Amino acid sequence: MSLLLRYDGVLLMKKSSLKEVKFAFINSLPVLFGFIFLGIAFGILLQKAGFNYIWAFFTSLTVYAGSLQFVLVSFLSSGTALPVVALTTLFINSRHMFYGLSFIETFKSMGKRYPYMIFSLTDETYSVLCSLKLPDEMDGNRVRFLIALFNQSYWIIGSVLGALIGRLIPFGFDGIEFSMTALFVVILVERWKTDGVRVPAIVGLICGIISLLALGAESFLLPALSAVVAVLLLLRPSIEGGREAER
Amino acid sequence: MSTSFLDAVFIIATAAVCTFVTRLLPFVLFGGKRGMPKAVKYLAAVLPSAIIAVLVVYCLKGLVPLQWPKGIAELASVAVVIVLHLWKRNTLVSIAGGTILYMVLIRLI
C-alpha cells in the first residue's frame, strides 16, 4: 500500500513538473526565435573572424550577453588589451545593474539556483520574468529557473549553429531580429494594461526618447536609465501616494 | 586568427567576469541581511515598466536619424504588434504577426 502511494506521489510530481516545463517553454518561446537567429548571426561573425564553433559555444556559455558578444568578436580578432575589454564590457552591460533590483527577494529564495539566476539575467530573460503570470499551483522558482535556462540554451544553440553551418544558410531570415523588438513592445503593452500606475512606463519612454535624440544611438542607454531612476525617485511621493489611493 | 589562443581565452574570461559583475552588483549591495532600504524597494516596484519602455526605445534607436524608407517598416510593424496585442492579447500571435510583417516590408520597400 505504501509503495503504491509512493508510486502515485512520483507520478503526481512528474505530472506537475512537466506542467511547469511546458509553461516555462511557452513563456520562453518569444525569446527562442530572436535568440536562435541573433545567435546564428554571432556565430557567423565569430567564425569569419577565425574562431570556430567551440569558441562560439564557450563564449555564449560563459559571457552570455547579446550585444556585447558582437563587440567581442572584434576584440578577439584584433587581440584587444584586457583593460579595454573590461571597461567596454562594464560600460555596455552597466544597464544590467538596474535589472537585479526587482528580483533580489525572489532570487534569494531560489537556493542553489540563485547564482545562475543572477548570471543569466539578460534583457530578454529580465523582461520575460517581469511579465510572468504564474498560475497558483505552480512552483514559481522552478518556472523562473527553467525560463532562464531555456533562454540561454537558445542562445548557445544559435551561436554554435551559426559558427558551424552559418554560411550554408541562405540569407532568407533578414529581419527576424525584429522579434526581440516585438517582445519588448508586447511586454510594455501588457504592463500598460495591467499596471495600476502608468507613470513609470511614460517616464521610461520620455527619458529614452530624449536621451536618444540628445546623445545618439551609441551612447544613450546608460544615461537614459540613470535619468529614469532619478525621475522616478523625484516622483516617489506622488507615485506612492497614487498606489495608496488605489488600495 | 592572429590572436593567440591564450589571449583569446583571457579576452573571453574578462568579458565573462565583467558581465557577471554588472549583474551581481544589486545583489551584493542590497541582498544582505539588512534588506533593502525603502527607496530601493520602491524602485524595485516601479523600474520594470520604465526599463522595458527604455528597451523599446533602444530597439527602435535605428529610427534616429530617420532612415527613409526603412523606418516605415519598423514603425508600421510596431503599430501592428500593439494593435494585435490589444485585440487578441496573445503574445505569440502579436510577435509573430509583427515580425512576419517586418520581414515582408523590408523586402518590399
PDB file of C-alpha atoms in Angstrom, chain A residues 47-214:
ATOM      1  CA  GLN A  47      33.603  32.045 -37.459  1.00  0.00           C
ATOM      2  CA  LYS A  48      34.541  34.674 -40.048  1.00  0.00           C
ATOM      3  CA  ALA A  49      36.968  36.172 -37.521  1.00  0.00           C
ATOM      4  CA  GLY A  50      38.711  32.795 -37.328  1.00  0.00           C
ATOM      5  CA  PHE A  51      37.117  31.263 -34.240  1.00  0.00           C
ATOM      6  CA  ASN A  52      35.194  28.032 -34.687  1.00  0.00           C
ATOM      7  CA  TYR A  53      32.051  26.615 -33.071  1.00  0.00           C
ATOM      8  CA  ILE A  54      33.903  25.548 -29.906  1.00  0.00           C
ATOM      9  CA  TRP A  55      34.751  29.197 -29.253  1.00  0.00           C
ATOM     10  CA  ALA A  56      31.146  30.128 -30.017  1.00  0.00           C
ATOM     11  CA  PHE A  57      29.926  27.544 -27.517  1.00  0.00           C
ATOM     12  CA  PHE A  58      32.187  28.674 -24.676  1.00  0.00           C
ATOM     13  CA  THR A  59      31.639  32.388 -25.316  1.00  0.00           C
ATOM     14  CA  SER A  60      27.859  32.012 -25.227  1.00  0.00           C
ATOM     15  CA  LEU A  61      28.119  29.707 -22.214  1.00  0.00           C
ATOM     16  CA  THR A  62      30.323  31.978 -20.111  1.00  0.00           C
ATOM     17  CA  VAL A  63      29.712  35.555 -21.307  1.00  0.00           C
ATOM     18  CA  TYR A  64      26.056  35.317 -22.378  1.00  0.00           C
ATOM     19  CA  ALA A  65      25.390  38.935 -23.294  1.00  0.00           C
ATOM     20  CA  GLY A  66      23.873  39.630 -26.699  1.00  0.00           C
ATOM     21  CA  SER A  67      25.113  42.990 -27.852  1.00  0.00           C
ATOM     22  CA  LEU A  68      28.436  42.678 -26.047  1.00  0.00           C
ATOM     23  CA  GLN A  69      29.312  39.427 -27.803  1.00  0.00           C
ATOM     24  CA  PHE A  70      29.127  41.184 -31.157  1.00  0.00           C
ATOM     25  CA  VAL A  71      31.666  43.724 -29.897  1.00  0.00           C
ATOM     26  CA  LEU A  72      33.713  40.860 -28.503  1.00  0.00           C
ATOM     27  CA  VAL A  73      34.206  39.447 -31.999  1.00  0.00           C
ATOM     28  CA  SER A  74      36.216  42.500 -32.994  1.00  0.00           C
ATOM     29  CA  PHE A  75      38.144  42.372 -29.700  1.00  0.00           C
ATOM     30  CA  LEU A  76      39.055  38.755 -30.377  1.00  0.00           C
ATOM     31  CA  SER A  77      40.170  39.295 -33.926  1.00  0.00           C
ATOM     32  CA  SER A  78      42.335  42.283 -33.038  1.00  0.00           C
ATOM     33  CA  GLY A  79      43.605  40.959 -29.696  1.00  0.00           C
ATOM     34  CA  THR A  80      42.423  43.988 -27.732  1.00  0.00           C
ATOM     35  CA  ALA A  81      44.137  44.743 -24.394  1.00  0.00           C
ATOM     36  CA  LEU A  82      42.321  43.331 -21.363  1.00  0.00           C
ATOM     37  CA  PRO A  83      41.683  46.667 -19.573  1.00  0.00           C
ATOM     38  CA  VAL A  84      39.886  47.924 -22.685  1.00  0.00           C
ATOM     39  CA  VAL A  85      37.857  44.710 -22.824  1.00  0.00           C
ATOM     40  CA  ALA A  86      36.988  45.080 -19.138  1.00  0.00           C
ATOM     41  CA  LEU A  87      35.959  48.735 -19.343  1.00  0.00           C
ATOM     42  CA  THR A  88      33.918  48.278 -22.521  1.00  0.00           C
ATOM     43  CA  THR A  89      32.132  45.280 -21.007  1.00  0.00           C
ATOM     44  CA  LEU A  90      31.344  47.121 -17.783  1.00  0.00           C
ATOM     45  CA  PHE A  91      30.088  50.077 -19.779  1.00  0.00           C
ATOM     46  CA  ILE A  92      27.946  48.209 -22.314  1.00  0.00           C
ATOM     47  CA  ASN A  93      26.451  45.925 -19.677  1.00  0.00           C
ATOM     48  CA  SER A  94      26.077  48.502 -16.919  1.00  0.00           C
ATOM     49  CA  ARG A  95      22.344  48.606 -17.646  1.00  0.00           C
ATOM     50  CA  HIS A  96      22.112  45.174 -16.020  1.00  0.00           C
ATOM     51  CA  MET A  97      22.768  46.799 -12.620  1.00  0.00           C
ATOM     52  CA  PHE A  98      19.210  48.054 -12.692  1.00  0.00           C
ATOM     53  CA  TYR A  99      17.644  44.696 -13.530  1.00  0.00           C
ATOM     54  CA  GLY A 100      18.593  42.775 -10.412  1.00  0.00           C
ATOM     55  CA  LEU A 101      16.919  45.329  -8.115  1.00  0.00           C
ATOM     56  CA  SER A 102      13.460  43.941  -8.826  1.00  0.00           C
ATOM     57  CA  PHE A 103      14.482  40.341  -8.241  1.00  0.00           C
ATOM     58  CA  ILE A 104      16.587  40.456  -5.078  1.00  0.00           C
ATOM     59  CA  GLU A 105      13.972  38.861  -2.815  1.00  0.00           C
ATOM     60  CA  THR A 106      12.768  36.399  -5.453  1.00  0.00           C
ATOM     61  CA  PHE A 107      16.190  35.120  -6.469  1.00  0.00           C
ATOM     62  CA  LYS A 108      17.390  34.880  -2.869  1.00  0.00           C
ATOM     63  CA  SER A 109      14.673  32.330  -2.204  1.00  0.00           C
ATOM     64  CA  MET A 110      15.947  30.126  -5.014  1.00  0.00           C
ATOM     65  CA  GLY A 111      18.713  28.299  -3.149  1.00  0.00           C
ATOM     66  CA  LYS A 112      21.214  26.584  -5.397  1.00  0.00           C
ATOM     67  CA  ARG A 113      19.755  28.303  -8.450  1.00  0.00           C
ATOM     68  CA  TYR A 114      20.464  31.792  -7.013  1.00  0.00           C
ATOM     69  CA  PRO A 115      23.898  32.312  -8.677  1.00  0.00           C
ATOM     70  CA  TYR A 116      22.685  31.086 -12.064  1.00  0.00           C
ATOM     71  CA  MET A 117      19.652  33.381 -11.940  1.00  0.00           C
ATOM     72  CA  ILE A 118      21.959  36.378 -11.387  1.00  0.00           C
ATOM     73  CA  PHE A 119      24.354  35.223 -14.111  1.00  0.00           C
ATOM     74  CA  SER A 120      21.615  34.695 -16.678  1.00  0.00           C
ATOM     75  CA  LEU A 121      19.687  37.953 -16.176  1.00  0.00           C
ATOM     76  CA  THR A 122      19.827  39.281 -19.752  1.00  0.00           C
ATOM     77  CA  ASP A 123      17.474  41.936 -21.176  1.00  0.00           C
ATOM     78  CA  GLU A 124      15.227  39.227 -22.562  1.00  0.00           C
ATOM     79  CA  THR A 125      15.118  36.961 -19.508  1.00  0.00           C
ATOM     80  CA  TYR A 126      14.512  40.017 -17.333  1.00  0.00           C
ATOM     81  CA  SER A 127      11.578  41.078 -19.496  1.00  0.00           C
ATOM     82  CA  VAL A 128      10.013  37.615 -19.597  1.00  0.00           C
ATOM     83  CA  LEU A 129      10.373  37.236 -15.820  1.00  0.00           C
ATOM     84  CA  CYS A 130       8.837  40.684 -15.281  1.00  0.00           C
ATOM     85  CA  SER A 131       5.778  39.782 -17.326  1.00  0.00           C
ATOM     86  CA  LEU A 132       5.315  36.292 -15.911  1.00  0.00           C
ATOM     87  CA  LYS A 133       1.799  35.459 -14.734  1.00  0.00           C
ATOM     88  CA  LEU A 134       2.127  32.292 -12.703  1.00  0.00           C
ATOM     89  CA  PRO A 135      -0.855  30.013 -12.178  1.00  0.00           C
ATOM     90  CA  ASP A 136      -1.315  29.464  -8.434  1.00  0.00           C
ATOM     91  CA  GLU A 137      -0.436  25.790  -8.290  1.00  0.00           C
ATOM     92  CA  MET A 138       2.947  26.138  -9.970  1.00  0.00           C
ATOM     93  CA  ASP A 139       6.376  26.290  -8.344  1.00  0.00           C
ATOM     94  CA  GLY A 140       7.395  29.774  -9.424  1.00  0.00           C
ATOM     95  CA  ASN A 141      11.070  29.289  -8.664  1.00  0.00           C
ATOM     96  CA  ARG A 142      11.207  26.219 -10.867  1.00  0.00           C
ATOM     97  CA  VAL A 143       9.469  28.054 -13.698  1.00  0.00           C
ATOM     98  CA  ARG A 144      11.792  31.060 -13.446  1.00  0.00           C
ATOM     99  CA  PHE A 145      14.855  28.840 -13.429  1.00  0.00           C
ATOM    100  CA  LEU A 146      13.655  26.869 -16.448  1.00  0.00           C
ATOM    101  CA  ILE A 147      12.906  30.043 -18.399  1.00  0.00           C
ATOM    102  CA  ALA A 148      16.409  31.357 -17.683  1.00  0.00           C
ATOM    103  CA  LEU A 149      17.905  28.015 -18.689  1.00  0.00           C
ATOM    104  CA  PHE A 150      15.843  27.651 -21.877  1.00  0.00           C
ATOM    105  CA  ASN A 151      16.730  31.181 -22.963  1.00  0.00           C
ATOM    106  CA  GLN A 152      20.440  30.587 -22.589  1.00  0.00           C
ATOM    107  CA  SER A 153      20.180  27.247 -24.417  1.00  0.00           C
ATOM    108  CA  TYR A 154      18.593  29.002 -27.416  1.00  0.00           C
ATOM    109  CA  TRP A 155      21.436  31.499 -27.448  1.00  0.00           C
ATOM    110  CA  ILE A 156      24.092  28.766 -27.247  1.00  0.00           C
ATOM    111  CA  ILE A 157      22.405  26.590 -29.888  1.00  0.00           C
ATOM    112  CA  GLY A 158      22.088  29.601 -32.194  1.00  0.00           C
ATOM    113  CA  SER A 159      25.720  30.641 -31.874  1.00  0.00           C
ATOM    114  CA  VAL A 160      27.062  27.115 -32.389  1.00  0.00           C
ATOM    115  CA  LEU A 161      24.784  26.629 -35.410  1.00  0.00           C
ATOM    116  CA  GLY A 162      25.939  29.936 -36.857  1.00  0.00           C
ATOM    117  CA  ALA A 163      29.605  29.016 -36.493  1.00  0.00           C
ATOM    118  CA  LEU A 164      29.040  25.517 -37.882  1.00  0.00           C
ATOM    119  CA  ILE A 165      26.696  25.966 -40.801  1.00  0.00           C
ATOM    120  CA  GLY A 166      26.088  29.704 -40.906  1.00  0.00           C
ATOM    121  CA  ARG A 167      27.464  30.048 -44.385  1.00  0.00           C
ATOM    122  CA  LEU A 168      25.157  27.355 -45.713  1.00  0.00           C
ATOM    123  CA  ILE A 169      22.040  29.231 -44.636  1.00  0.00           C
ATOM    124  CA  PRO A 170      20.760  31.363 -47.499  1.00  0.00           C
ATOM    125  CA  PHE A 171      20.088  34.805 -46.126  1.00  0.00           C
ATOM    126  CA  GLY A 172      16.355  34.439 -46.095  1.00  0.00           C
ATOM    127  CA  PHE A 173      15.969  35.418 -42.473  1.00  0.00           C
ATOM    128  CA  ASP A 174      16.797  39.121 -42.636  1.00  0.00           C
ATOM    129  CA  GLY A 175      14.523  40.958 -40.263  1.00  0.00           C
ATOM    130  CA  ILE A 176      13.855  38.066 -37.883  1.00  0.00           C
ATOM    131  CA  GLU A 177      15.670  40.110 -35.242  1.00  0.00           C
ATOM    132  CA  PHE A 178      12.537  42.268 -35.105  1.00  0.00           C
ATOM    133  CA  SER A 179      11.039  39.579 -32.871  1.00  0.00           C
ATOM    134  CA  MET A 180      13.089  40.997 -29.983  1.00  0.00           C
ATOM    135  CA  THR A 181      11.631  44.469 -30.549  1.00  0.00           C
ATOM    136  CA  ALA A 182       8.175  42.901 -30.771  1.00  0.00           C
ATOM    137  CA  LEU A 183       8.761  41.061 -27.497  1.00  0.00           C
ATOM    138  CA  PHE A 184       9.584  44.270 -25.640  1.00  0.00           C
ATOM    139  CA  VAL A 185       6.623  46.083 -27.222  1.00  0.00           C
ATOM    140  CA  VAL A 186       4.240  43.285 -26.204  1.00  0.00           C
ATOM    141  CA  ILE A 187       5.508  43.324 -22.627  1.00  0.00           C
ATOM    142  CA  LEU A 188       5.141  47.101 -22.486  1.00  0.00           C
ATOM    143  CA  VAL A 189       1.535  46.912 -23.759  1.00  0.00           C
ATOM    144  CA  GLU A 190       0.827  44.130 -21.277  1.00  0.00           C
ATOM    145  CA  ARG A 191       2.183  46.164 -18.351  1.00  0.00           C
ATOM    146  CA  TRP A 192       0.361  49.236 -19.593  1.00  0.00           C
ATOM    147  CA  LYS A 193      -2.930  47.370 -19.371  1.00  0.00           C
ATOM    148  CA  THR A 194      -2.344  45.624 -16.053  1.00  0.00           C
ATOM    149  CA  ASP A 195      -0.302  48.122 -14.026  1.00  0.00           C
ATOM    150  CA  GLY A 196      -2.399  50.471 -11.986  1.00  0.00           C
ATOM    151  CA  VAL A 197       0.258  53.149 -12.239  1.00  0.00           C
ATOM    152  CA  ARG A 198       1.370  54.048 -15.740  1.00  0.00           C
ATOM    153  CA  VAL A 199       3.721  56.877 -14.829  1.00  0.00           C
ATOM    154  CA  PRO A 200       6.882  54.640 -14.805  1.00  0.00           C
ATOM    155  CA  ALA A 201       6.275  53.480 -18.383  1.00  0.00           C
ATOM    156  CA  ILE A 202       5.723  57.064 -19.509  1.00  0.00           C
ATOM    157  CA  VAL A 203       8.869  58.190 -17.678  1.00  0.00           C
ATOM    158  CA  GLY A 204      10.793  55.390 -19.408  1.00  0.00           C
ATOM    159  CA  LEU A 205       9.560  56.362 -22.866  1.00  0.00           C
ATOM    160  CA  ILE A 206      10.238  60.076 -22.364  1.00  0.00           C
ATOM    161  CA  CYS A 207      13.706  59.596 -20.818  1.00  0.00           C
ATOM    162  CA  GLY A 208      14.571  57.086 -23.531  1.00  0.00           C
ATOM    163  CA  ILE A 209      13.483  59.319 -26.404  1.00  0.00           C
ATOM    164  CA  ILE A 210      15.086  62.487 -25.009  1.00  0.00           C
ATOM    165  CA  SER A 211      18.410  60.701 -24.361  1.00  0.00           C
ATOM    166  CA  LEU A 212      18.309  59.112 -27.807  1.00  0.00           C
ATOM    167  CA  LEU A 213      17.726  62.463 -29.513  1.00  0.00           C
ATOM    168  CA  ALA A 214      20.334  64.215 -27.388  1.00  0.00           C
TER     169      ALA A 214
END
